[in-house]
């Protein structure tokens, strides 16, 4: 094959190579050890000196030309490959980030949202009070005078007083009941409120932590009775535990701030550690309640001759354990991420009655 034909053949082949691999095949066929041009150049050794000089120069020229064409094409193919990668791996860094929330809603927060939704549906507003409370709101106004034995049962945390200040020290509120006084003092009667929040007592074992949560309920009007209390609590439990049938048991009890007073148990079964509400032969105490004592109404500026009503105080952590099958109360407050991921709730699923409370 003469040099002109060889040149045309390989320049064409280089142009036709569509990938770097195809181009490499062309290079081997022309310039590789066993390539056509390499083989041709090996014939130079057998030529006589004059012939070799002329042929050698022409062959070198051809080899250099094809080598240059191969390199140029290779660079072009590499550029094209890079451009294709840049096109397909394109990323718009101006797009807003897509947040993937890692946090979850704590069961206590979830239960507070759930019970707020249920009581809101029955016309109860949410009332609040401070966690550092005066002795008067936490005790006296609730008909627990200084010498009353109920004060001992509360295992109270006391705040410091300045030296020489002999007034009774403030306390970490031992229950949410002082919010009853605050709400009635602010709004008078009639009134319907719940007050969920933190309370504190010096106690620590599998079912007690020094900080825990209660929800207070208060309904004052002209002719409210224990029957209204019973209906309200049954209605709440049906909605909260998401079962058709609940059974509550009212047991006569005593609280200084109610008369009469009742503790309320809920029927449940425990089959192999699985708790079921509304069936079985076990009872769990979930709250204290009663008709608000006339002295409590009077302390809050509400006339007990015109107004009456019920109140209750329920353990939020306890009903959370019951509903979501959480065995140990202490784990609630250890901030263990594995526990939170297991028992926590998706951040954007707000409980509402129409959509189902816990979904
Ligand atoms: N304050 C009580 C406690 O912490 C609970 C309670 C009982 C609240 C009866 C009430 C009530 O409002 O009527 O143990």
Coordinates of C-alpha atoms and ligand atoms in Angstrom, one line a residue:
X1 CA 0.0 0.0 0.0
X2 CA 1.5 3.4 -0.9
X3 CA 1.9 6.1 1.7
X4 CA -0.9 8.3 0.2
X5 CA -3.5 5.5 0.6
X6 CA -2.3 4.7 4.1
X7 CA -2.5 8.3 5.1
X8 CA -6.1 8.6 3.7
X9 CA -7.1 5.4 5.5
X10 CA -5.9 6.4 8.9
X11 CA -6.9 10.1 8.8
X12 CA -10.4 8.9 7.9
X13 CA -10.3 6.2 10.7
X14 CA -9.3 8.8 13.3
X15 CA -12.1 11.2 12.2
X16 CA -14.6 8.3 12.4
X17 CA -13.6 7.2 15.9
X18 CA -16.5 8.1 18.2
X19 CA -15.1 7.1 21.5
X20 CA -11.7 7.1 23.2
X21 CA -11.7 3.3 23.1
X22 CA -12.3 3.2 19.3
X23 CA -9.6 5.8 18.8
X24 CA -7.2 3.6 20.8
X25 CA -7.9 0.7 18.4
X26 CA -7.0 3.0 15.5
X27 CA -3.8 4.0 17.2
X28 CA -2.8 0.4 17.7
X29 CA -3.7 -0.6 14.1
X30 CA -1.5 2.2 12.8
X31 CA 1.3 2.9 15.3
X32 CA 1.2 0.0 17.7
X33 CA 4.1 -2.5 17.8
X34 CA 2.3 -4.6 15.2
X35 CA 0.6 -1.6 13.5
X36 CA 0.6 -1.1 9.8
X37 CA 2.9 1.9 9.7
X38 CA 5.2 0.4 12.3
X39 CA 5.5 -2.7 10.1
X40 CA 6.2 -0.5 7.1
X41 CA 9.0 1.3 8.9
X42 CA 10.6 -2.0 9.8
X43 CA 11.2 -2.5 6.1
X44 CA 13.6 0.4 6.0
X45 CA 16.4 -1.7 7.4
X46 CA 16.5 -3.9 4.3
X47 CA 16.8 -0.9 1.9
X48 CA 20.0 0.5 0.5
X49 CA 21.1 3.8 1.9
X50 CA 19.8 6.2 -0.8
X51 CA 16.4 4.5 -0.9
X52 CA 16.2 4.5 2.9
X53 CA 16.9 8.2 3.2
X54 CA 14.0 9.2 0.9
X55 CA 11.6 6.6 2.1
X56 CA 12.5 7.2 5.8
X57 CA 11.8 10.9 5.6
X58 CA 8.4 10.3 4.0
X59 CA 7.5 7.6 6.5
X60 CA 8.5 9.7 9.5
X61 CA 6.3 12.5 8.1
X62 CA 3.4 10.1 7.8
X63 CA 3.9 8.7 11.3
X64 CA 4.1 12.2 12.8
X65 CA 1.0 13.4 10.9
X66 CA -1.1 10.4 12.1
X67 CA 0.2 10.7 15.6
X68 CA -0.8 14.4 15.7
X69 CA -4.2 13.6 14.3
X70 CA -4.7 10.9 17.0
X71 CA -3.7 13.3 19.8
X72 CA -5.9 16.1 18.6
X73 CA -8.9 13.7 18.3
X74 CA -8.1 12.3 21.7
X75 CA -8.2 15.7 23.3
X76 CA -11.5 16.5 21.5
X77 CA -13.1 13.2 22.8
X78 CA -11.9 13.9 26.3
X79 CA -13.5 17.4 26.2
X80 CA -16.7 16.0 24.9
X81 CA -16.8 13.3 27.6
X82 CA -16.2 16.0 30.3
X83 CA -18.9 18.2 28.8
X84 CA -21.3 15.3 28.8
X85 CA -20.5 14.6 32.5
X86 CA -21.0 18.2 33.4
X87 CA -24.3 18.2 31.6
X88 CA -25.7 15.1 33.2
X89 CA -24.3 15.7 36.7
X90 CA -25.6 19.3 36.7
X91 CA -26.6 20.6 40.1
X92 CA -28.6 23.8 40.8
X93 CA -26.9 25.1 43.9
X94 CA -29.5 27.9 44.1
X95 CA -32.3 25.5 44.8
X96 CA -33.5 25.7 48.4
X97 CA -32.4 22.9 50.6
X98 CA -34.7 20.0 51.3
X99 CA -34.7 19.6 55.0
X100 CA -34.9 16.0 56.3
X101 CA -35.9 16.4 59.9
X102 CA -34.1 14.1 62.2
X103 CA -35.8 15.2 65.4
X104 CA -39.1 13.7 66.7
X105 CA -41.9 15.0 68.9
X106 CA -41.6 13.7 72.5
X107 CA -44.5 11.5 73.6
X108 CA -45.3 14.0 76.4
X109 CA -45.6 16.9 73.8
X110 CA -47.6 14.6 71.5
X111 CA -50.0 13.7 74.4
X112 CA -50.3 17.4 75.4
X113 CA -51.3 18.3 71.8
X114 CA -53.8 15.4 71.7
X115 CA -55.5 16.3 74.9
X116 CA -55.5 20.0 74.1
X117 CA -57.3 19.1 70.8
X118 CA -59.9 16.9 72.6
X119 CA -60.7 19.5 75.3
X120 CA -60.7 22.3 72.8
X121 CA -63.4 20.4 71.0
X122 CA -65.4 20.5 74.3
X123 CA -65.0 24.2 74.7
X124 CA -62.0 24.2 77.1
X125 CA -59.3 26.9 76.6
X126 CA -55.7 26.4 77.7
X127 CA -54.5 28.3 80.8
X128 CA -51.0 28.7 82.1
X129 CA -49.2 29.5 85.3
X130 CA -45.5 29.8 86.5
X131 CA -43.5 26.8 87.5
X132 CA -42.0 28.7 90.4
X133 CA -45.1 29.4 92.3
X134 CA -45.9 31.3 95.5
X135 CA -46.8 29.3 98.6
X136 CA -50.2 31.0 98.6
X137 CA -51.2 29.8 95.0
X138 CA -49.7 26.4 95.4
X139 CA -51.3 25.7 98.9
X140 CA -53.3 28.3 100.8
X141 CA -55.7 29.3 98.0
X142 CA -56.4 25.6 97.4
X143 CA -57.5 25.2 101.0
X144 CA -54.2 23.7 102.2
X145 CA -53.3 26.0 105.1
X146 CA -49.7 25.8 106.6
X147 CA -50.6 23.2 109.2
X148 CA -52.5 20.9 106.8
X149 CA -51.1 17.3 106.5
X150 CA -51.5 17.4 102.7
X151 CA -48.4 19.7 102.6
X152 CA -46.2 16.8 103.8
X153 CA -47.5 14.5 101.0
X154 CA -46.4 16.9 98.3
X155 CA -42.6 16.5 98.9
X156 CA -42.1 20.1 98.0
X157 CA -38.9 21.7 96.5
X158 CA -38.5 25.1 98.2
X159 CA -36.8 28.2 96.7
X160 CA -34.3 30.2 98.7
X161 CA -35.4 33.4 100.4
X162 CA -33.0 36.3 101.0
X163 CA -31.6 36.2 104.6
X164 CA -34.0 38.0 106.9
X165 CA -37.0 37.6 104.6
X166 CA -39.4 35.7 106.7
X167 CA -42.2 35.3 104.2
X168 CA -42.9 31.7 103.1
X169 CA -40.5 30.6 100.4
X170 CA -41.7 30.1 96.8
X171 CA -42.0 26.5 95.7
X172 CA -41.6 24.6 92.5
X173 CA -45.3 24.0 91.9
X174 CA -46.2 20.5 93.2
X175 CA -49.3 20.3 91.0
X176 CA -51.1 22.3 88.2
X177 CA -54.0 23.1 90.6
X178 CA -52.7 26.7 91.3
X179 CA -53.5 27.5 87.7
X180 CA -57.2 27.1 88.7
X181 CA -56.8 30.0 91.1
X182 CA -54.9 32.2 88.5
X183 CA -57.4 31.4 85.7
X184 CA -60.5 32.2 87.9
X185 CA -58.9 35.4 89.3
X186 CA -58.1 36.6 85.8
X187 CA -61.3 35.6 84.0
X188 CA -64.0 35.1 86.7
X189 CA -66.9 32.7 86.0
X190 CA -68.2 31.0 84.0
X191 CA -65.0 29.4 82.9
X192 CA -63.7 26.2 81.2
X193 CA -60.0 25.7 81.1
X194 CA -57.3 23.0 81.0
X195 CA -53.8 23.7 82.3
X196 CA -51.1 21.2 81.1
X197 CA -47.6 21.6 82.4
X198 CA -44.6 20.6 84.5
X199 CA -44.8 19.9 88.2
X200 CA -42.2 18.9 90.7
X201 CA -41.9 16.6 93.7
X202 CA -38.9 15.0 95.5
X203 CA -39.5 11.5 94.3
X204 CA -37.6 9.0 92.1
X205 CA -38.3 5.4 91.2
X206 CA -39.6 3.4 88.2
X207 CA -42.9 5.3 88.3
X208 CA -41.8 8.7 89.8
X209 CA -39.5 11.4 88.6
X210 CA -38.8 14.7 90.4
X211 CA -40.3 16.5 87.4
X212 CA -43.4 15.2 85.7
X213 CA -46.5 16.5 83.9
X214 CA -50.1 17.1 84.9
X215 CA -53.1 18.5 83.2
X216 CA -55.6 20.4 85.3
X217 CA -59.2 20.7 84.3
X218 CA -61.7 23.3 85.6
X219 CA -65.3 24.0 84.6
X220 CA -67.3 26.5 86.6
X221 CA -70.9 27.6 85.8
X222 CA -74.2 28.0 87.4
X223 CA -75.3 24.3 87.6
X224 CA -72.5 22.0 86.9
X225 CA -72.6 18.6 88.7
X226 CA -70.6 15.4 89.2
X227 CA -72.6 14.0 86.2
X228 CA -71.0 16.6 83.9
X229 CA -67.6 15.6 85.3
X230 CA -68.2 12.0 84.6
X231 CA -69.4 12.6 81.1
X232 CA -66.5 14.9 80.3
X233 CA -63.9 12.4 81.5
X234 CA -65.5 9.4 79.7
X235 CA -65.7 11.5 76.5
X236 CA -62.1 12.5 76.9
X237 CA -60.9 8.9 77.5
X238 CA -62.8 7.5 74.5
X239 CA -61.2 10.1 72.3
X240 CA -57.8 10.0 73.8
X241 CA -57.4 6.2 73.8
X242 CA -59.1 5.9 70.5
X243 CA -61.4 3.1 71.6
X244 CA -65.2 2.9 71.4
X245 CA -65.7 1.6 74.9
X246 CA -64.0 2.8 78.1
X247 CA -64.9 2.1 81.6
X248 CA -64.1 4.5 84.4
X249 CA -64.5 3.7 88.1
X250 CA -65.1 6.6 90.5
X251 CA -63.7 6.0 94.0
X252 CA -64.6 8.3 96.9
X253 CA -61.4 10.1 98.0
X254 CA -60.3 13.3 99.7
X255 CA -58.6 16.4 98.4
X256 CA -58.6 19.7 100.4
X257 CA -59.7 21.6 97.2
X258 CA -62.7 19.5 96.3
X259 CA -65.9 18.4 98.1
X260 CA -66.9 15.7 97.3
X261 CA -63.7 14.2 95.9
X262 CA -63.2 11.2 93.7
X263 CA -60.2 9.3 92.3
X264 CA -60.8 7.8 88.9
X265 CA -59.5 4.5 87.6
X266 CA -59.7 3.1 84.1
X267 CA -60.3 -0.5 83.2
X268 CA -57.5 -2.2 81.2
X269 CA -56.0 -5.6 80.5
X270 CA -52.3 -6.6 80.4
X271 CA -51.8 -9.6 78.0
X272 CA -48.2 -10.5 77.7
X273 CA -47.1 -6.9 78.4
X274 CA -49.7 -5.5 75.8
X275 CA -51.9 -3.0 77.6
X276 CA -55.5 -2.7 76.3
X277 CA -57.9 0.0 77.5
X278 CA -61.6 -0.8 78.1
X279 CA -61.3 -4.5 78.6
X280 CA -59.9 -7.0 81.2
X281 CA -60.0 -7.0 85.0
X282 CA -57.3 -4.5 86.0
X283 CA -57.8 -0.9 87.1
X284 CA -55.3 2.0 86.8
X285 CA -55.7 5.2 88.7
X286 CA -55.3 8.1 86.2
X287 CA -56.6 11.2 88.0
X288 CA -58.1 13.0 91.0
X289 CA -61.2 15.1 90.7
X290 CA -64.2 16.5 92.5
X291 CA -66.5 19.5 92.9
X292 CA -64.5 22.6 93.5
X293 CA -64.5 23.5 97.3
X294 CA -66.4 26.8 98.0
X295 CA -63.3 28.1 99.8
X296 CA -61.3 27.7 96.6
X297 CA -63.8 29.6 94.6
X298 CA -63.8 32.4 97.2
X299 CA -60.0 32.6 97.3
X300 CA -60.1 33.2 93.6
X301 CA -62.9 35.9 93.9
X302 CA -65.7 33.7 92.6
X303 CA -68.9 33.8 94.6
X304 CA -69.6 30.2 95.8
X305 CA -73.3 31.0 96.3
X306 CA -73.7 31.7 92.5
X307 CA -71.2 29.4 90.9
X308 CA -70.1 25.8 91.2
X309 CA -68.1 23.4 89.1
X310 CA -65.7 20.5 88.8
X311 CA -62.0 20.2 88.7
X312 CA -59.6 17.3 87.9
X313 CA -55.9 16.7 87.8
X314 CA -54.5 14.0 85.6
X315 CA -50.9 12.6 85.1
X316 CA -49.9 13.2 81.5
X317 CA -46.8 10.9 81.6
X318 CA -48.9 8.1 83.0
X319 CA -51.6 8.3 80.3
X320 CA -48.8 8.6 77.7
X321 CA -47.3 5.3 79.0
X322 CA -50.7 3.7 79.0
X323 CA -51.6 4.8 75.4
X324 CA -48.2 4.1 73.8
X325 CA -47.1 1.1 75.8
X326 CA -44.0 2.7 77.4
X327 CA -42.9 0.7 80.4
X328 CA -40.5 3.0 82.3
X329 CA -41.2 6.6 83.2
X330 CA -37.6 7.5 83.9
X331 CA -36.6 7.0 80.2
X332 CA -39.0 9.9 79.4
X333 CA -36.4 12.4 80.7
X334 CA -33.1 10.8 79.8
X335 CA -32.9 12.4 76.3
X336 CA -31.7 9.1 74.8
X337 CA -31.9 9.6 71.0
X338 CA -32.6 5.9 70.4
X339 CA -35.5 6.0 72.8
X340 CA -36.8 9.3 71.2
X341 CA -36.6 7.8 67.7
X342 CA -38.4 4.7 68.8
X343 CA -41.2 6.4 70.8
X344 CA -41.2 9.8 69.1
X345 CA -43.7 11.2 66.6
X346 CA -43.1 12.8 63.2
X347 CA -42.7 16.5 63.6
X348 CA -45.3 17.6 61.1
X349 CA -48.2 15.3 62.1
X350 CA -50.2 17.6 64.4
X351 CA -52.9 15.7 66.1
X352 CA -56.4 16.7 65.3
X353 CA -59.8 15.0 65.9
X354 CA -60.8 14.9 62.3
X355 CA -57.6 13.3 61.0
X356 CA -57.2 10.9 63.9
X357 CA -55.1 11.7 66.9
X358 CA -52.0 9.6 66.7
X359 CA -52.3 8.2 63.1
Ligands
LIG1 N1 -53.7 18.4 92.6 C1 -53.9 16.9 92.8 C2 -52.5 16.3 92.8 O1 -51.6 16.8 92.3 C3 -54.7 16.3 91.7 C4 -56.1 16.8 91.7 C5 -57.1 16.2 92.4 C6 -56.4 18.0 91.0 C7 -58.4 16.6 92.5 C8 -57.8 18.4 91.0 C9 -58.7 17.7 91.8 O2 -58.2 19.5 90.3 O3 -60.0 18.2 91.8 O4 -52.4 15.2 93.3

